[in-house]
PDB file of C-alpha atoms in Angstrom:
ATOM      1  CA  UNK U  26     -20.406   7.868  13.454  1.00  0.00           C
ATOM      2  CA  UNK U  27     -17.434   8.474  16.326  1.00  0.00           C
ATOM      3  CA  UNK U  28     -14.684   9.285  15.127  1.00  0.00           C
ATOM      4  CA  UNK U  29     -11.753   7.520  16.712  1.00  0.00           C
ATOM      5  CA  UNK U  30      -8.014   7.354  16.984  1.00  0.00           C
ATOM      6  CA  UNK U  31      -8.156   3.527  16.067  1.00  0.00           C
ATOM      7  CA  UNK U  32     -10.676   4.345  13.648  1.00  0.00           C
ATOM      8  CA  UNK U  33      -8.889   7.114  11.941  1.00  0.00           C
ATOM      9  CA  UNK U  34      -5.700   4.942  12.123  1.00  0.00           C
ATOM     10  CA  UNK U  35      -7.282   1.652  10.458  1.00  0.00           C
ATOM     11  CA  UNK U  36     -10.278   3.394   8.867  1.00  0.00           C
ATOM     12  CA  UNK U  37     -10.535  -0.072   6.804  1.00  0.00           C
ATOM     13  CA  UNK U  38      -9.936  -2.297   9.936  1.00  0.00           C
ATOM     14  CA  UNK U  39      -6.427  -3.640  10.696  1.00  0.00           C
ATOM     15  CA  UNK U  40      -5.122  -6.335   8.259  1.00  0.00           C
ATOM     16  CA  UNK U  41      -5.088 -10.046   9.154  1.00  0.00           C
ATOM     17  CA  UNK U  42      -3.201 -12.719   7.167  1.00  0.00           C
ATOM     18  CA  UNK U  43      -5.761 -15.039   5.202  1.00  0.00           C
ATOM     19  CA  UNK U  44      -3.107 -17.868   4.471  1.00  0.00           C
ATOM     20  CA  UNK U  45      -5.395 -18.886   1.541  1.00  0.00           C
ATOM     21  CA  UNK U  46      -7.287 -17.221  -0.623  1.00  0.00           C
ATOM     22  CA  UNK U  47     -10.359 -18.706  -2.787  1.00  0.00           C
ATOM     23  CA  UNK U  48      -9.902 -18.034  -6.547  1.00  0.00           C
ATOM     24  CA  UNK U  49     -12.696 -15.288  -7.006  1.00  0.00           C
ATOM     25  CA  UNK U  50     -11.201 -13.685  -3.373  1.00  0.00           C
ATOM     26  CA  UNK U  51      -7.790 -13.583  -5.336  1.00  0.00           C
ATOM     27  CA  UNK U  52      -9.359 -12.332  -8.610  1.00  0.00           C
ATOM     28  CA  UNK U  53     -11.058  -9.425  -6.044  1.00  0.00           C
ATOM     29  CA  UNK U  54      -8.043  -8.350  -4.552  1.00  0.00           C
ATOM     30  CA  UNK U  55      -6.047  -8.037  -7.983  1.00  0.00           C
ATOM     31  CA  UNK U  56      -9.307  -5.775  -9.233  1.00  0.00           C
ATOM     32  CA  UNK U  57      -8.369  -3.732  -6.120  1.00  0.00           C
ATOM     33  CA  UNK U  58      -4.460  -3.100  -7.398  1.00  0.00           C
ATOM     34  CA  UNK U  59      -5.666  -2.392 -10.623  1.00  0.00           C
ATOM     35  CA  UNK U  60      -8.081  -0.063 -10.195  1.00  0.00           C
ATOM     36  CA  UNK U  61      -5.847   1.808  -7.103  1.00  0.00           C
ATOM     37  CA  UNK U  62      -4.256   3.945  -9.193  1.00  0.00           C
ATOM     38  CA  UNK U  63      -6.790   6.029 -10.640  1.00  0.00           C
ATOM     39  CA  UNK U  64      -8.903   5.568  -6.951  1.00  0.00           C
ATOM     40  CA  UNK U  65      -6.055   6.849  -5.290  1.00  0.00           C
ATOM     41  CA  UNK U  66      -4.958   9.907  -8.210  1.00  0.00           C
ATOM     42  CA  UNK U  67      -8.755  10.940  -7.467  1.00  0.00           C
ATOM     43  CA  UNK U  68      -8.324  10.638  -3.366  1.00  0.00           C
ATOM     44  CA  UNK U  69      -6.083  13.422  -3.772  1.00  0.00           C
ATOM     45  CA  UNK U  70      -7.141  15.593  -6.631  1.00  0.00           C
ATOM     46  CA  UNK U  71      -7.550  18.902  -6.556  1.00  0.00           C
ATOM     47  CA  UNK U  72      -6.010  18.835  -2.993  1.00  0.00           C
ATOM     48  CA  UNK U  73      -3.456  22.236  -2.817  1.00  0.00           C
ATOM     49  CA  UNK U  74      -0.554  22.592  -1.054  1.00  0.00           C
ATOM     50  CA  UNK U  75      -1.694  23.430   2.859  1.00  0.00           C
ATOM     51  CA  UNK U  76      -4.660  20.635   2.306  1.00  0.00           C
ATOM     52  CA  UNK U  77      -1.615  18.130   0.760  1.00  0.00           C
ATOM     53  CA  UNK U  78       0.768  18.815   4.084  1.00  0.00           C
ATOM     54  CA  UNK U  79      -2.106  17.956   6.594  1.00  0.00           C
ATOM     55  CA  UNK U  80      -1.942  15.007   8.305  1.00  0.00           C
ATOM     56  CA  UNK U  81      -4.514  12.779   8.100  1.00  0.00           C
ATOM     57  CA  UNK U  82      -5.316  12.279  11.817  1.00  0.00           C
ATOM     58  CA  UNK U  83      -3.244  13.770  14.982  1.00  0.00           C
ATOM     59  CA  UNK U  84       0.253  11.978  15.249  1.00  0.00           C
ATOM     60  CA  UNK U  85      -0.330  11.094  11.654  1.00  0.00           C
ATOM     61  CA  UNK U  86       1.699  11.471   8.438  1.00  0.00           C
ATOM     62  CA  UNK U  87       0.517  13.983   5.660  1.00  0.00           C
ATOM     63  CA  UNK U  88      -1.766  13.306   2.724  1.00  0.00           C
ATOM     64  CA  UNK U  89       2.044  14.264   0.995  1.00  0.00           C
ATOM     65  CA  UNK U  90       3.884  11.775   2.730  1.00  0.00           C
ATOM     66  CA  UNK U  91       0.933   8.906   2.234  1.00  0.00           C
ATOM     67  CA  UNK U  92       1.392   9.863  -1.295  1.00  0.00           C
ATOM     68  CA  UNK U  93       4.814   9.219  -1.430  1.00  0.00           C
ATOM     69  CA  UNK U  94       4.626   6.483   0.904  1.00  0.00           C
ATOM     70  CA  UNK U  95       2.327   4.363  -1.679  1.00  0.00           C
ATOM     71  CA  UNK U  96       4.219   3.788  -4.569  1.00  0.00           C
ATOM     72  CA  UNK U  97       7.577   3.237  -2.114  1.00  0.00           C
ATOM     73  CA  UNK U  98       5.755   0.205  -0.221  1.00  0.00           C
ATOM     74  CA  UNK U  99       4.362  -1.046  -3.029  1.00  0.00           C
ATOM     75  CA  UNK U 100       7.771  -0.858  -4.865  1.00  0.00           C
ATOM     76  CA  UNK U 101       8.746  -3.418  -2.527  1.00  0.00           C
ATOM     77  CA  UNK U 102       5.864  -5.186  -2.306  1.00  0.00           C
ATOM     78  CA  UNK U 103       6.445  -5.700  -5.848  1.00  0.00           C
ATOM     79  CA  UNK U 104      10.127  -6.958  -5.629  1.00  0.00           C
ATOM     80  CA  UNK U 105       8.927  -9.082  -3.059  1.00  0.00           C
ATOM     81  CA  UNK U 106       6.808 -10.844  -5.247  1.00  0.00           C
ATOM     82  CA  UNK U 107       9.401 -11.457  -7.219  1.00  0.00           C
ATOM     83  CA  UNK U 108      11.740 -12.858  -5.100  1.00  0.00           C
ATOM     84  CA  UNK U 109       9.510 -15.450  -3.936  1.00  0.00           C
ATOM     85  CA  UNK U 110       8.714 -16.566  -7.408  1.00  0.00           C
ATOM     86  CA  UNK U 111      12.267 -16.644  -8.071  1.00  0.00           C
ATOM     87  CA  UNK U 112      13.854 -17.921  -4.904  1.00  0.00           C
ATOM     88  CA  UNK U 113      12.668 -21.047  -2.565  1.00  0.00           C
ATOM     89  CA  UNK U 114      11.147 -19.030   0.617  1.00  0.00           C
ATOM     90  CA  UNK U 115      13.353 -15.933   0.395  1.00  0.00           C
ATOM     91  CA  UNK U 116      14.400 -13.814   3.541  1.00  0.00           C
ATOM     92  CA  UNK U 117      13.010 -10.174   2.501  1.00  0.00           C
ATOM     93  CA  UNK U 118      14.845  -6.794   3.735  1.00  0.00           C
ATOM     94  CA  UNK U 119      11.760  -4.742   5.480  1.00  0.00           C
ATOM     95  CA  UNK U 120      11.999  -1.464   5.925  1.00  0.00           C
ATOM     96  CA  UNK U 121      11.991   1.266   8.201  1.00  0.00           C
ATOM     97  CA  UNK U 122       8.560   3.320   6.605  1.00  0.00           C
ATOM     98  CA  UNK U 123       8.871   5.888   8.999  1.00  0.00           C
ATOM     99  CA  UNK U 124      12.203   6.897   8.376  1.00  0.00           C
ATOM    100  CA  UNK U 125      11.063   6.770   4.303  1.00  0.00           C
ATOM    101  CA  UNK U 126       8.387   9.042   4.931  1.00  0.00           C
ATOM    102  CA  UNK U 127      10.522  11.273   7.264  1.00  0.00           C
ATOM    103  CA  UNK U 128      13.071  11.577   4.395  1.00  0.00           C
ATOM    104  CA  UNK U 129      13.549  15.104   3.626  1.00  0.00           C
ATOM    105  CA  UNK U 130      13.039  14.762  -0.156  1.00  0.00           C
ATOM    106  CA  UNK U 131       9.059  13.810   0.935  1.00  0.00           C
ATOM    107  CA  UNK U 132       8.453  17.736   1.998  1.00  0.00           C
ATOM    108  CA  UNK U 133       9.249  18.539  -1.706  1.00  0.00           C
ATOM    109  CA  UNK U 134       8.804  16.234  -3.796  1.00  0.00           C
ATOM    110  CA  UNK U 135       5.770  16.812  -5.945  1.00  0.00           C
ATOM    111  CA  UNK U 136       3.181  14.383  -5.675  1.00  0.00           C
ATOM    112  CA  UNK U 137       2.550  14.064  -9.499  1.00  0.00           C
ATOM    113  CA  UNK U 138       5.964  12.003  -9.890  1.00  0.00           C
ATOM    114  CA  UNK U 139       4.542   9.401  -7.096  1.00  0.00           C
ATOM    115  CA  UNK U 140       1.423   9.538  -8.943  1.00  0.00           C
ATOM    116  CA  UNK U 141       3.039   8.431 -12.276  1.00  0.00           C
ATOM    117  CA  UNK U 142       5.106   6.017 -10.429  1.00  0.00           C
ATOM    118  CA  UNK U 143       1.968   4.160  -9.217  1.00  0.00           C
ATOM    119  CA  UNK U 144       0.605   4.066 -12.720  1.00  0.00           C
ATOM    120  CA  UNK U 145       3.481   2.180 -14.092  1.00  0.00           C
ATOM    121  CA  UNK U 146       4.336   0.399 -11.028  1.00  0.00           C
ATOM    122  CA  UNK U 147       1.043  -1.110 -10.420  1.00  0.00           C
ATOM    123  CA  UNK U 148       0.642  -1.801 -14.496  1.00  0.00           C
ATOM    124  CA  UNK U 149       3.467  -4.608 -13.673  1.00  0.00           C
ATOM    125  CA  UNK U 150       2.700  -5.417 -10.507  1.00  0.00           C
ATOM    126  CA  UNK U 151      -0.978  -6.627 -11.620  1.00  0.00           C
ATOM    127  CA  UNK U 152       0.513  -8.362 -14.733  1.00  0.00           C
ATOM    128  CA  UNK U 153       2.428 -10.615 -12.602  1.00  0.00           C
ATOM    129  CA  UNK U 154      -0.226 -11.463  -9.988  1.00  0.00           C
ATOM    130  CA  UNK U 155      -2.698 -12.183 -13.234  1.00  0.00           C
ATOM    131  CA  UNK U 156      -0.203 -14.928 -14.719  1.00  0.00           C
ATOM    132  CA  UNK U 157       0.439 -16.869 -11.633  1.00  0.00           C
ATOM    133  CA  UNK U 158      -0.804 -20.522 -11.329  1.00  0.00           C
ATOM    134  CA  UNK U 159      -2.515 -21.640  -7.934  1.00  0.00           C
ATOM    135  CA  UNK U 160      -0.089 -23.299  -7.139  1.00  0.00           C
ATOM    136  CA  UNK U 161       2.214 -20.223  -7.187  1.00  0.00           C
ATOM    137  CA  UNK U 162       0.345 -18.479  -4.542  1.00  0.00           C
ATOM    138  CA  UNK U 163       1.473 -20.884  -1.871  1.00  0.00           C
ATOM    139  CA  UNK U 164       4.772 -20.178  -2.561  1.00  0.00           C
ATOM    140  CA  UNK U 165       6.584 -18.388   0.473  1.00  0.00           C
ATOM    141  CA  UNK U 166       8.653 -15.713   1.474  1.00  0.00           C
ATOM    142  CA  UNK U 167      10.043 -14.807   5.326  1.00  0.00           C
ATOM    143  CA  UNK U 168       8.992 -11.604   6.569  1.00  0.00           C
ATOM    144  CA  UNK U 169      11.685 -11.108   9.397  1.00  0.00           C
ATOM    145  CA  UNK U 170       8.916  -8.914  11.393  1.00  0.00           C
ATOM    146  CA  UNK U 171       5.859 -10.896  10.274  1.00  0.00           C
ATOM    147  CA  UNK U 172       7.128 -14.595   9.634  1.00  0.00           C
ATOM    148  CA  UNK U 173       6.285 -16.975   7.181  1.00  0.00           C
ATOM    149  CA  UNK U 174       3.860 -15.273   4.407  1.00  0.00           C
ATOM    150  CA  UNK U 175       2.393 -17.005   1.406  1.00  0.00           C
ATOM    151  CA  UNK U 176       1.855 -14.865  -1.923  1.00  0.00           C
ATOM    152  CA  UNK U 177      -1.795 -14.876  -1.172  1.00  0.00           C
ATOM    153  CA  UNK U 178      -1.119 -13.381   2.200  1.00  0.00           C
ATOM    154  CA  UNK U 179       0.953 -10.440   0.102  1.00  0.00           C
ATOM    155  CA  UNK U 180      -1.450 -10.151  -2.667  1.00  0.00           C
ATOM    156  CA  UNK U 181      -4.056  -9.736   0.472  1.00  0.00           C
ATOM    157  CA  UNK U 182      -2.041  -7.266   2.361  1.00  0.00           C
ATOM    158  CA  UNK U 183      -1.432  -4.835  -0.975  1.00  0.00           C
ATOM    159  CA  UNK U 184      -5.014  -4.985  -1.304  1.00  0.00           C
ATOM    160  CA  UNK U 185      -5.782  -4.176   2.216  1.00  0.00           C
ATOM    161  CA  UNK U 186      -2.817  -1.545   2.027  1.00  0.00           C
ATOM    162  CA  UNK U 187      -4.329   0.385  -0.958  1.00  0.00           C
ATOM    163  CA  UNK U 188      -7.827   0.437   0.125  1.00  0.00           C
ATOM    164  CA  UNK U 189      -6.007   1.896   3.821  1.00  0.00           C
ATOM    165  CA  UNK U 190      -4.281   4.552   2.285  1.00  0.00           C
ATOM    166  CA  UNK U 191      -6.614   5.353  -0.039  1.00  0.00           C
ATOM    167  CA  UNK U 192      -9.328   5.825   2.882  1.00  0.00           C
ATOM    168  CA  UNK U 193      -6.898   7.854   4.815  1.00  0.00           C
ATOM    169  CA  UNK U 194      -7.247  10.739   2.199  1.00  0.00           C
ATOM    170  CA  UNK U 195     -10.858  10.451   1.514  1.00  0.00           C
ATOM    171  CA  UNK U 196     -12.081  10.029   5.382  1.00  0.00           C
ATOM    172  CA  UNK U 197      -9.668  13.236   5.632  1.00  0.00           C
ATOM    173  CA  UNK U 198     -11.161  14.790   2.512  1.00  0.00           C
ATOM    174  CA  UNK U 199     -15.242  14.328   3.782  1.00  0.00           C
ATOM    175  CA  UNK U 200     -14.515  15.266   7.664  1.00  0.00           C
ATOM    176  CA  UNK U 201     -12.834  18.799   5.834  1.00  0.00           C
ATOM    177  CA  UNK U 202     -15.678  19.215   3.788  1.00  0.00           C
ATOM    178  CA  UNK U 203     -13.140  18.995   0.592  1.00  0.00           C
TER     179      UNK U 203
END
């Protein structure tokens, strides 16, 4: 296989919005969230220090930074959610990921406490996407960047997101030899 930048970048394709999902594509991507946590806690296990603070491609953040980065996205993935099961078609705050990951408490933070953070964050998350009715996923919420989203469309991209992330690490992890 080539290895490529786009490849390396999106080494589970880029995302695309679904607008609907199909009950057993729904039930799929909720099996993805709840079985990301322990996926992703073995993605990085055993990893030390130097092998933790190498990027995962050239131009690209750290396995440390993904790490962090996870739990962070998915933190407001998860108050998303919320919102638009709580608010008619609420505006959401994005954010700027970069500057997250850039943060200086990333470089020292160990990964362990985003780890645990995933565990419990992710328990809760999946609880709520396993309670709503159909009807709920069509509710909305405005992504100023991305537009109009439905809460199959975020239930999609989480899915997509932790299978990305987690692929990030283990593509790094097999072209190492790790």
């Amino acid at each position: 296989m080539t290895v490529t930048d786009e490849s390396l970048r999106y080494p589970v394709g880029r995302f695309t919005m679904p607008g609907t999902l199909a009950p057993n594509a729904r039930a799929a991507a909720i099996d993805v969230l709840t079985a990301f946590p322990a996926q992703f806690r073995a993605a990085v296990h055993g990893l030390d220090a130097a092998q933790l603070d190498t990027p995962y491609r050239d131009g690209g953040w750290t396995v440390r930074q993904v790490v962090h980065h996870v739990p962070e996205s998915h933190m407001n993935a998860y108050c998303r959610l919320k919102f638009a099961l709580t608010e008619e078609t609420p505006t959401i705050k994005p954010y700027d990921e970069g500057a997250w990951s850039s943060f200086p408490d990333q470089a020292a933070a160990p990964v362990e406490a985003s780890l645990q953070l995933l565990d419990g964050l992710h328990a809760r998350f999946t609880s709520v996407w396993c309670v709503l009715t159909p009807a709920q996923f069509a509710r909305t919420l405005l992504h100023p960047d991305n537009g109009p989203m439905t809460l199959d469309d975020l239930l999609a991209m989480y899915a997509w997101h932790s299978r990305h992330h987690a692929a990030h690490i283990t593509t790094l992890r097999q072209r190492k030899g790790w």
